[in-house]
């Protein structure tokens, strides 16, 4: 199996469960498989091949993969006090001194929002605010100043939006989020994508 793809599918299955029947054993088996991919340092091991690497967006290194897997677990209501999550969050905290990758920073902001870590969340969101692109009431992020991938900017901006709105948003957060939403809706094409 592939670590990223397994996390993607189990995350999707967990969200779809309220609409269609998905065997809970399959979700538990996938979660167990992912747990066995956790390394001693708490990060998750990359394994398997992915035939279309464009699917995984900005997930390209151990920290980003670990953040993605951790987000999947937290979205499935795994407690941040669970031993697997405890180790994973410790691994991710180690990476907070290097915020050079905007995608990873946005994903980490979302993860620490889900985990209820107010301090880490505030640190990450503060950094993201300094690298945000502000144009005519729009607010978005890109990986680099010369970024040509609109889909990556959409994904980064969406993680920032999720981080802002997933923890009792203030009126200021809602105002901030509206700039992101305006930009995101402008990226939608005629077919909805």
mmCIF file with all atom_site columns, C-alpha atoms in Angstrom, residues 23-191:
data_model
loop_
_atom_site.group_PDB
_atom_site.id
_atom_site.type_symbol
_atom_site.label_atom_id
_atom_site.label_alt_id
_atom_site.label_comp_id
_atom_site.label_asym_id
_atom_site.label_entity_id
_atom_site.label_seq_id
_atom_site.pdbx_PDB_ins_code
_atom_site.Cartn_x
_atom_site.Cartn_y
_atom_site.Cartn_z
_atom_site.occupancy
_atom_site.B_iso_or_equiv
_atom_site.pdbx_formal_charge
_atom_site.auth_seq_id
_atom_site.auth_comp_id
_atom_site.auth_asym_id
_atom_site.auth_atom_id
_atom_site.pdbx_PDB_model_num
ATOM 1   C CA . UNK A 1 23  ? -17.731 -1.280 6.304   1.00 0.00 ? 23  UNK A CA 1
ATOM 2   C CA . UNK A 1 24  ? -16.252 0.148  9.544   1.00 0.00 ? 24  UNK A CA 1
ATOM 3   C CA . UNK A 1 25  ? -13.806 -2.777 9.620   1.00 0.00 ? 25  UNK A CA 1
ATOM 4   C CA . UNK A 1 26  ? -12.205 -1.489 6.402   1.00 0.00 ? 26  UNK A CA 1
ATOM 5   C CA . UNK A 1 27  ? -11.663 1.906  7.997   1.00 0.00 ? 27  UNK A CA 1
ATOM 6   C CA . UNK A 1 28  ? -10.217 0.306  11.143  1.00 0.00 ? 28  UNK A CA 1
ATOM 7   C CA . UNK A 1 29  ? -7.924  -1.951 9.075   1.00 0.00 ? 29  UNK A CA 1
ATOM 8   C CA . UNK A 1 30  ? -6.646  1.075  7.166   1.00 0.00 ? 30  UNK A CA 1
ATOM 9   C CA . UNK A 1 31  ? -6.123  3.064  10.366  1.00 0.00 ? 31  UNK A CA 1
ATOM 10  C CA . UNK A 1 32  ? -4.223  0.130  11.860  1.00 0.00 ? 32  UNK A CA 1
ATOM 11  C CA . UNK A 1 33  ? -2.054  -0.159 8.720   1.00 0.00 ? 33  UNK A CA 1
ATOM 12  C CA . UNK A 1 34  ? -1.247  3.561  8.944   1.00 0.00 ? 34  UNK A CA 1
ATOM 13  C CA . UNK A 1 35  ? -0.432  3.273  12.655  1.00 0.00 ? 35  UNK A CA 1
ATOM 14  C CA . UNK A 1 36  ? 2.120   0.585  11.806  1.00 0.00 ? 36  UNK A CA 1
ATOM 15  C CA . UNK A 1 37  ? 3.805   3.064  9.448   1.00 0.00 ? 37  UNK A CA 1
ATOM 16  C CA . UNK A 1 38  ? 4.645   5.340  12.358  1.00 0.00 ? 38  UNK A CA 1
ATOM 17  C CA . UNK A 1 39  ? 8.370   5.561  12.966  1.00 0.00 ? 39  UNK A CA 1
ATOM 18  C CA . UNK A 1 40  ? 10.190  5.844  16.276  1.00 0.00 ? 40  UNK A CA 1
ATOM 19  C CA . UNK A 1 41  ? 10.392  9.656  15.918  1.00 0.00 ? 41  UNK A CA 1
ATOM 20  C CA . UNK A 1 42  ? 6.594   9.849  15.574  1.00 0.00 ? 42  UNK A CA 1
ATOM 21  C CA . UNK A 1 43  ? 6.587   10.732 11.880  1.00 0.00 ? 43  UNK A CA 1
ATOM 22  C CA . UNK A 1 44  ? 4.998   8.422  9.334   1.00 0.00 ? 44  UNK A CA 1
ATOM 23  C CA . UNK A 1 45  ? 7.027   6.402  6.868   1.00 0.00 ? 45  UNK A CA 1
ATOM 24  C CA . UNK A 1 46  ? 6.491   6.908  3.159   1.00 0.00 ? 46  UNK A CA 1
ATOM 25  C CA . UNK A 1 47  ? 5.792   3.588  1.499   1.00 0.00 ? 47  UNK A CA 1
ATOM 26  C CA . UNK A 1 48  ? 4.478   2.324  -1.801  1.00 0.00 ? 48  UNK A CA 1
ATOM 27  C CA . UNK A 1 49  ? 4.240   3.890  -5.225  1.00 0.00 ? 49  UNK A CA 1
ATOM 28  C CA . UNK A 1 50  ? 1.706   6.400  -6.452  1.00 0.00 ? 50  UNK A CA 1
ATOM 29  C CA . UNK A 1 51  ? 1.209   6.282  -10.209 1.00 0.00 ? 51  UNK A CA 1
ATOM 30  C CA . UNK A 1 52  ? -0.139  9.827  -10.477 1.00 0.00 ? 52  UNK A CA 1
ATOM 31  C CA . UNK A 1 53  ? 1.933   12.069 -8.222  1.00 0.00 ? 53  UNK A CA 1
ATOM 32  C CA . UNK A 1 54  ? -0.191  15.118 -9.082  1.00 0.00 ? 54  UNK A CA 1
ATOM 33  C CA . UNK A 1 55  ? -2.936  13.607 -6.885  1.00 0.00 ? 55  UNK A CA 1
ATOM 34  C CA . UNK A 1 56  ? -1.045  14.267 -3.687  1.00 0.00 ? 56  UNK A CA 1
ATOM 35  C CA . UNK A 1 57  ? -0.677  18.015 -4.209  1.00 0.00 ? 57  UNK A CA 1
ATOM 36  C CA . UNK A 1 58  ? 2.078   19.438 -2.045  1.00 0.00 ? 58  UNK A CA 1
ATOM 37  C CA . UNK A 1 59  ? 2.741   16.294 0.018   1.00 0.00 ? 59  UNK A CA 1
ATOM 38  C CA . UNK A 1 60  ? 6.378   15.616 -0.817  1.00 0.00 ? 60  UNK A CA 1
ATOM 39  C CA . UNK A 1 61  ? 8.394   14.966 2.355   1.00 0.00 ? 61  UNK A CA 1
ATOM 40  C CA . UNK A 1 62  ? 8.225   13.178 5.707   1.00 0.00 ? 62  UNK A CA 1
ATOM 41  C CA . UNK A 1 63  ? 6.855   16.131 7.691   1.00 0.00 ? 63  UNK A CA 1
ATOM 42  C CA . UNK A 1 64  ? 4.165   16.962 5.132   1.00 0.00 ? 64  UNK A CA 1
ATOM 43  C CA . UNK A 1 65  ? 3.161   13.300 4.797   1.00 0.00 ? 65  UNK A CA 1
ATOM 44  C CA . UNK A 1 66  ? 3.015   12.993 8.588   1.00 0.00 ? 66  UNK A CA 1
ATOM 45  C CA . UNK A 1 67  ? 0.883   16.137 8.808   1.00 0.00 ? 67  UNK A CA 1
ATOM 46  C CA . UNK A 1 68  ? -1.481  14.733 6.166   1.00 0.00 ? 68  UNK A CA 1
ATOM 47  C CA . UNK A 1 69  ? -1.825  11.386 7.969   1.00 0.00 ? 69  UNK A CA 1
ATOM 48  C CA . UNK A 1 70  ? -2.282  13.163 11.316  1.00 0.00 ? 70  UNK A CA 1
ATOM 49  C CA . UNK A 1 71  ? -5.011  15.379 9.831   1.00 0.00 ? 71  UNK A CA 1
ATOM 50  C CA . UNK A 1 72  ? -6.777  12.247 8.582   1.00 0.00 ? 72  UNK A CA 1
ATOM 51  C CA . UNK A 1 73  ? -6.717  10.697 12.076  1.00 0.00 ? 73  UNK A CA 1
ATOM 52  C CA . UNK A 1 74  ? -7.855  13.912 13.765  1.00 0.00 ? 74  UNK A CA 1
ATOM 53  C CA . UNK A 1 75  ? -10.686 14.369 11.243  1.00 0.00 ? 75  UNK A CA 1
ATOM 54  C CA . UNK A 1 76  ? -11.828 10.869 12.234  1.00 0.00 ? 76  UNK A CA 1
ATOM 55  C CA . UNK A 1 77  ? -12.043 12.130 15.839  1.00 0.00 ? 77  UNK A CA 1
ATOM 56  C CA . UNK A 1 78  ? -8.939  10.337 17.064  1.00 0.00 ? 78  UNK A CA 1
ATOM 57  C CA . UNK A 1 79  ? -8.011  12.025 20.344  1.00 0.00 ? 79  UNK A CA 1
ATOM 58  C CA . UNK A 1 80  ? -4.845  14.099 20.352  1.00 0.00 ? 80  UNK A CA 1
ATOM 59  C CA . UNK A 1 81  ? -4.039  12.185 23.561  1.00 0.00 ? 81  UNK A CA 1
ATOM 60  C CA . UNK A 1 82  ? -4.018  8.852  21.696  1.00 0.00 ? 82  UNK A CA 1
ATOM 61  C CA . UNK A 1 83  ? -0.423  7.501  21.830  1.00 0.00 ? 83  UNK A CA 1
ATOM 62  C CA . UNK A 1 84  ? -0.115  7.498  18.017  1.00 0.00 ? 84  UNK A CA 1
ATOM 63  C CA . UNK A 1 85  ? -1.328  11.102 17.816  1.00 0.00 ? 85  UNK A CA 1
ATOM 64  C CA . UNK A 1 86  ? 0.824   12.141 20.763  1.00 0.00 ? 86  UNK A CA 1
ATOM 65  C CA . UNK A 1 87  ? 3.946   10.878 18.972  1.00 0.00 ? 87  UNK A CA 1
ATOM 66  C CA . UNK A 1 88  ? 2.847   12.303 15.635  1.00 0.00 ? 88  UNK A CA 1
ATOM 67  C CA . UNK A 1 89  ? 2.142   15.760 17.043  1.00 0.00 ? 89  UNK A CA 1
ATOM 68  C CA . UNK A 1 90  ? 5.547   15.692 18.786  1.00 0.00 ? 90  UNK A CA 1
ATOM 69  C CA . UNK A 1 91  ? 7.191   14.893 15.439  1.00 0.00 ? 91  UNK A CA 1
ATOM 70  C CA . UNK A 1 92  ? 5.325   17.765 13.792  1.00 0.00 ? 92  UNK A CA 1
ATOM 71  C CA . UNK A 1 93  ? 6.219   20.199 16.592  1.00 0.00 ? 93  UNK A CA 1
ATOM 72  C CA . UNK A 1 94  ? 9.891   19.501 15.884  1.00 0.00 ? 94  UNK A CA 1
ATOM 73  C CA . UNK A 1 95  ? 9.395   20.949 12.397  1.00 0.00 ? 95  UNK A CA 1
ATOM 74  C CA . UNK A 1 96  ? 7.957   24.304 13.505  1.00 0.00 ? 96  UNK A CA 1
ATOM 75  C CA . UNK A 1 97  ? 11.331  26.039 13.290  1.00 0.00 ? 97  UNK A CA 1
ATOM 76  C CA . UNK A 1 98  ? 11.404  25.614 9.484   1.00 0.00 ? 98  UNK A CA 1
ATOM 77  C CA . UNK A 1 99  ? 8.429   27.325 7.869   1.00 0.00 ? 99  UNK A CA 1
ATOM 78  C CA . UNK A 1 100 ? 9.962   27.682 4.398   1.00 0.00 ? 100 UNK A CA 1
ATOM 79  C CA . UNK A 1 101 ? 7.366   25.414 2.755   1.00 0.00 ? 101 UNK A CA 1
ATOM 80  C CA . UNK A 1 102 ? 4.056   27.293 2.605   1.00 0.00 ? 102 UNK A CA 1
ATOM 81  C CA . UNK A 1 103 ? 2.027   24.158 1.812   1.00 0.00 ? 103 UNK A CA 1
ATOM 82  C CA . UNK A 1 104 ? 3.433   22.346 4.848   1.00 0.00 ? 104 UNK A CA 1
ATOM 83  C CA . UNK A 1 105 ? 2.908   25.401 7.062   1.00 0.00 ? 105 UNK A CA 1
ATOM 84  C CA . UNK A 1 106 ? -0.757  25.686 6.016   1.00 0.00 ? 106 UNK A CA 1
ATOM 85  C CA . UNK A 1 107 ? -1.348  21.966 6.558   1.00 0.00 ? 107 UNK A CA 1
ATOM 86  C CA . UNK A 1 108 ? 0.358   22.152 9.969   1.00 0.00 ? 108 UNK A CA 1
ATOM 87  C CA . UNK A 1 109 ? -1.846  25.122 10.925  1.00 0.00 ? 109 UNK A CA 1
ATOM 88  C CA . UNK A 1 110 ? -4.888  22.967 10.150  1.00 0.00 ? 110 UNK A CA 1
ATOM 89  C CA . UNK A 1 111 ? -3.483  19.967 12.059  1.00 0.00 ? 111 UNK A CA 1
ATOM 90  C CA . UNK A 1 112 ? -2.689  21.995 15.187  1.00 0.00 ? 112 UNK A CA 1
ATOM 91  C CA . UNK A 1 113 ? -6.128  23.614 14.965  1.00 0.00 ? 113 UNK A CA 1
ATOM 92  C CA . UNK A 1 114 ? -7.734  20.154 14.970  1.00 0.00 ? 114 UNK A CA 1
ATOM 93  C CA . UNK A 1 115 ? -5.452  19.096 17.836  1.00 0.00 ? 115 UNK A CA 1
ATOM 94  C CA . UNK A 1 116 ? -6.455  22.138 19.879  1.00 0.00 ? 116 UNK A CA 1
ATOM 95  C CA . UNK A 1 117 ? -2.868  23.400 20.202  1.00 0.00 ? 117 UNK A CA 1
ATOM 96  C CA . UNK A 1 118 ? -3.608  27.131 20.395  1.00 0.00 ? 118 UNK A CA 1
ATOM 97  C CA . UNK A 1 119 ? 0.033   28.197 20.681  1.00 0.00 ? 119 UNK A CA 1
ATOM 98  C CA . UNK A 1 120 ? 1.315   26.237 17.652  1.00 0.00 ? 120 UNK A CA 1
ATOM 99  C CA . UNK A 1 121 ? -1.746  27.278 15.631  1.00 0.00 ? 121 UNK A CA 1
ATOM 100 C CA . UNK A 1 122 ? -1.207  30.976 16.417  1.00 0.00 ? 122 UNK A CA 1
ATOM 101 C CA . UNK A 1 123 ? 2.502   30.744 15.526  1.00 0.00 ? 123 UNK A CA 1
ATOM 102 C CA . UNK A 1 124 ? 1.744   29.100 12.173  1.00 0.00 ? 124 UNK A CA 1
ATOM 103 C CA . UNK A 1 125 ? -1.138  31.416 11.261  1.00 0.00 ? 125 UNK A CA 1
ATOM 104 C CA . UNK A 1 126 ? 0.950   34.459 12.157  1.00 0.00 ? 126 UNK A CA 1
ATOM 105 C CA . UNK A 1 127 ? 3.694   33.283 9.789   1.00 0.00 ? 127 UNK A CA 1
ATOM 106 C CA . UNK A 1 128 ? 1.178   32.496 7.050   1.00 0.00 ? 128 UNK A CA 1
ATOM 107 C CA . UNK A 1 129 ? -0.245  35.995 7.360   1.00 0.00 ? 129 UNK A CA 1
ATOM 108 C CA . UNK A 1 130 ? 3.195   37.449 6.579   1.00 0.00 ? 130 UNK A CA 1
ATOM 109 C CA . UNK A 1 131 ? 3.488   35.458 3.327   1.00 0.00 ? 131 UNK A CA 1
ATOM 110 C CA . UNK A 1 132 ? -0.129  35.897 2.173   1.00 0.00 ? 132 UNK A CA 1
ATOM 111 C CA . UNK A 1 133 ? -0.813  37.488 -1.201  1.00 0.00 ? 133 UNK A CA 1
ATOM 112 C CA . UNK A 1 134 ? -3.297  40.350 -0.889  1.00 0.00 ? 134 UNK A CA 1
ATOM 113 C CA . UNK A 1 135 ? -4.843  41.695 -4.078  1.00 0.00 ? 135 UNK A CA 1
ATOM 114 C CA . UNK A 1 136 ? -8.022  43.761 -4.294  1.00 0.00 ? 136 UNK A CA 1
ATOM 115 C CA . UNK A 1 137 ? -9.809  42.221 -1.324  1.00 0.00 ? 137 UNK A CA 1
ATOM 116 C CA . UNK A 1 138 ? -8.607  38.722 -2.207  1.00 0.00 ? 138 UNK A CA 1
ATOM 117 C CA . UNK A 1 139 ? -6.345  36.694 0.051   1.00 0.00 ? 139 UNK A CA 1
ATOM 118 C CA . UNK A 1 140 ? -4.409  33.611 -1.010  1.00 0.00 ? 140 UNK A CA 1
ATOM 119 C CA . UNK A 1 141 ? -1.097  31.769 -0.719  1.00 0.00 ? 141 UNK A CA 1
ATOM 120 C CA . UNK A 1 142 ? 1.298   30.212 -3.174  1.00 0.00 ? 142 UNK A CA 1
ATOM 121 C CA . UNK A 1 143 ? 4.316   27.996 -2.640  1.00 0.00 ? 143 UNK A CA 1
ATOM 122 C CA . UNK A 1 144 ? 6.730   30.521 -4.174  1.00 0.00 ? 144 UNK A CA 1
ATOM 123 C CA . UNK A 1 145 ? 6.484   33.979 -5.700  1.00 0.00 ? 145 UNK A CA 1
ATOM 124 C CA . UNK A 1 146 ? 6.850   32.407 -9.158  1.00 0.00 ? 146 UNK A CA 1
ATOM 125 C CA . UNK A 1 147 ? 4.271   29.679 -8.466  1.00 0.00 ? 147 UNK A CA 1
ATOM 126 C CA . UNK A 1 148 ? 2.446   28.550 -11.595 1.00 0.00 ? 148 UNK A CA 1
ATOM 127 C CA . UNK A 1 149 ? 0.277   25.813 -10.079 1.00 0.00 ? 149 UNK A CA 1
ATOM 128 C CA . UNK A 1 150 ? -3.138  27.297 -9.378  1.00 0.00 ? 150 UNK A CA 1
ATOM 129 C CA . UNK A 1 151 ? -4.280  23.983 -7.889  1.00 0.00 ? 151 UNK A CA 1
ATOM 130 C CA . UNK A 1 152 ? -1.484  24.076 -5.307  1.00 0.00 ? 152 UNK A CA 1
ATOM 131 C CA . UNK A 1 153 ? -2.419  27.654 -4.358  1.00 0.00 ? 153 UNK A CA 1
ATOM 132 C CA . UNK A 1 154 ? -6.043  26.525 -4.000  1.00 0.00 ? 154 UNK A CA 1
ATOM 133 C CA . UNK A 1 155 ? -4.988  23.671 -1.728  1.00 0.00 ? 155 UNK A CA 1
ATOM 134 C CA . UNK A 1 156 ? -2.720  25.873 0.415   1.00 0.00 ? 156 UNK A CA 1
ATOM 135 C CA . UNK A 1 157 ? -5.373  28.581 0.735   1.00 0.00 ? 157 UNK A CA 1
ATOM 136 C CA . UNK A 1 158 ? -8.005  25.968 1.585   1.00 0.00 ? 158 UNK A CA 1
ATOM 137 C CA . UNK A 1 159 ? -5.905  24.611 4.458   1.00 0.00 ? 159 UNK A CA 1
ATOM 138 C CA . UNK A 1 160 ? -5.486  28.146 5.821   1.00 0.00 ? 160 UNK A CA 1
ATOM 139 C CA . UNK A 1 161 ? -9.262  28.616 5.540   1.00 0.00 ? 161 UNK A CA 1
ATOM 140 C CA . UNK A 1 162 ? -9.889  25.330 7.374   1.00 0.00 ? 162 UNK A CA 1
ATOM 141 C CA . UNK A 1 163 ? -7.426  26.368 10.091  1.00 0.00 ? 163 UNK A CA 1
ATOM 142 C CA . UNK A 1 164 ? -9.218  29.697 10.511  1.00 0.00 ? 164 UNK A CA 1
ATOM 143 C CA . UNK A 1 165 ? -12.729 28.231 10.608  1.00 0.00 ? 165 UNK A CA 1
ATOM 144 C CA . UNK A 1 166 ? -12.218 24.929 12.459  1.00 0.00 ? 166 UNK A CA 1
ATOM 145 C CA . UNK A 1 167 ? -11.732 26.478 15.904  1.00 0.00 ? 167 UNK A CA 1
ATOM 146 C CA . UNK A 1 168 ? -14.512 28.786 17.124  1.00 0.00 ? 168 UNK A CA 1
ATOM 147 C CA . UNK A 1 169 ? -13.812 31.589 14.638  1.00 0.00 ? 169 UNK A CA 1
ATOM 148 C CA . UNK A 1 170 ? -13.915 35.175 15.859  1.00 0.00 ? 170 UNK A CA 1
ATOM 149 C CA . UNK A 1 171 ? -15.473 38.013 13.856  1.00 0.00 ? 171 UNK A CA 1
ATOM 150 C CA . UNK A 1 172 ? -11.932 38.904 12.762  1.00 0.00 ? 172 UNK A CA 1
ATOM 151 C CA . UNK A 1 173 ? -11.359 35.300 11.589  1.00 0.00 ? 173 UNK A CA 1
ATOM 152 C CA . UNK A 1 174 ? -14.588 35.432 9.582   1.00 0.00 ? 174 UNK A CA 1
ATOM 153 C CA . UNK A 1 175 ? -13.535 38.674 7.904   1.00 0.00 ? 175 UNK A CA 1
ATOM 154 C CA . UNK A 1 176 ? -10.144 37.171 7.108   1.00 0.00 ? 176 UNK A CA 1
ATOM 155 C CA . UNK A 1 177 ? -11.811 34.017 5.783   1.00 0.00 ? 177 UNK A CA 1
ATOM 156 C CA . UNK A 1 178 ? -14.075 36.004 3.470   1.00 0.00 ? 178 UNK A CA 1
ATOM 157 C CA . UNK A 1 179 ? -11.023 37.267 1.534   1.00 0.00 ? 179 UNK A CA 1
ATOM 158 C CA . UNK A 1 180 ? -9.871  33.664 1.082   1.00 0.00 ? 180 UNK A CA 1
ATOM 159 C CA . UNK A 1 181 ? -13.341 32.510 0.036   1.00 0.00 ? 181 UNK A CA 1
ATOM 160 C CA . UNK A 1 182 ? -13.632 35.322 -2.514  1.00 0.00 ? 182 UNK A CA 1
ATOM 161 C CA . UNK A 1 183 ? -10.324 34.266 -4.048  1.00 0.00 ? 183 UNK A CA 1
ATOM 162 C CA . UNK A 1 184 ? -11.230 30.549 -3.997  1.00 0.00 ? 184 UNK A CA 1
ATOM 163 C CA . UNK A 1 185 ? -14.571 31.113 -5.729  1.00 0.00 ? 185 UNK A CA 1
ATOM 164 C CA . UNK A 1 186 ? -12.735 33.081 -8.416  1.00 0.00 ? 186 UNK A CA 1
ATOM 165 C CA . UNK A 1 187 ? -10.611 29.998 -9.149  1.00 0.00 ? 187 UNK A CA 1
ATOM 166 C CA . UNK A 1 188 ? -13.623 27.823 -9.934  1.00 0.00 ? 188 UNK A CA 1
ATOM 167 C CA . UNK A 1 189 ? -14.113 26.980 -13.599 1.00 0.00 ? 189 UNK A CA 1
ATOM 168 C CA . UNK A 1 190 ? -17.328 26.510 -15.555 1.00 0.00 ? 190 UNK A CA 1
ATOM 169 C CA . UNK A 1 191 ? -17.399 22.811 -14.704 1.00 0.00 ? 191 UNK A CA 1
#
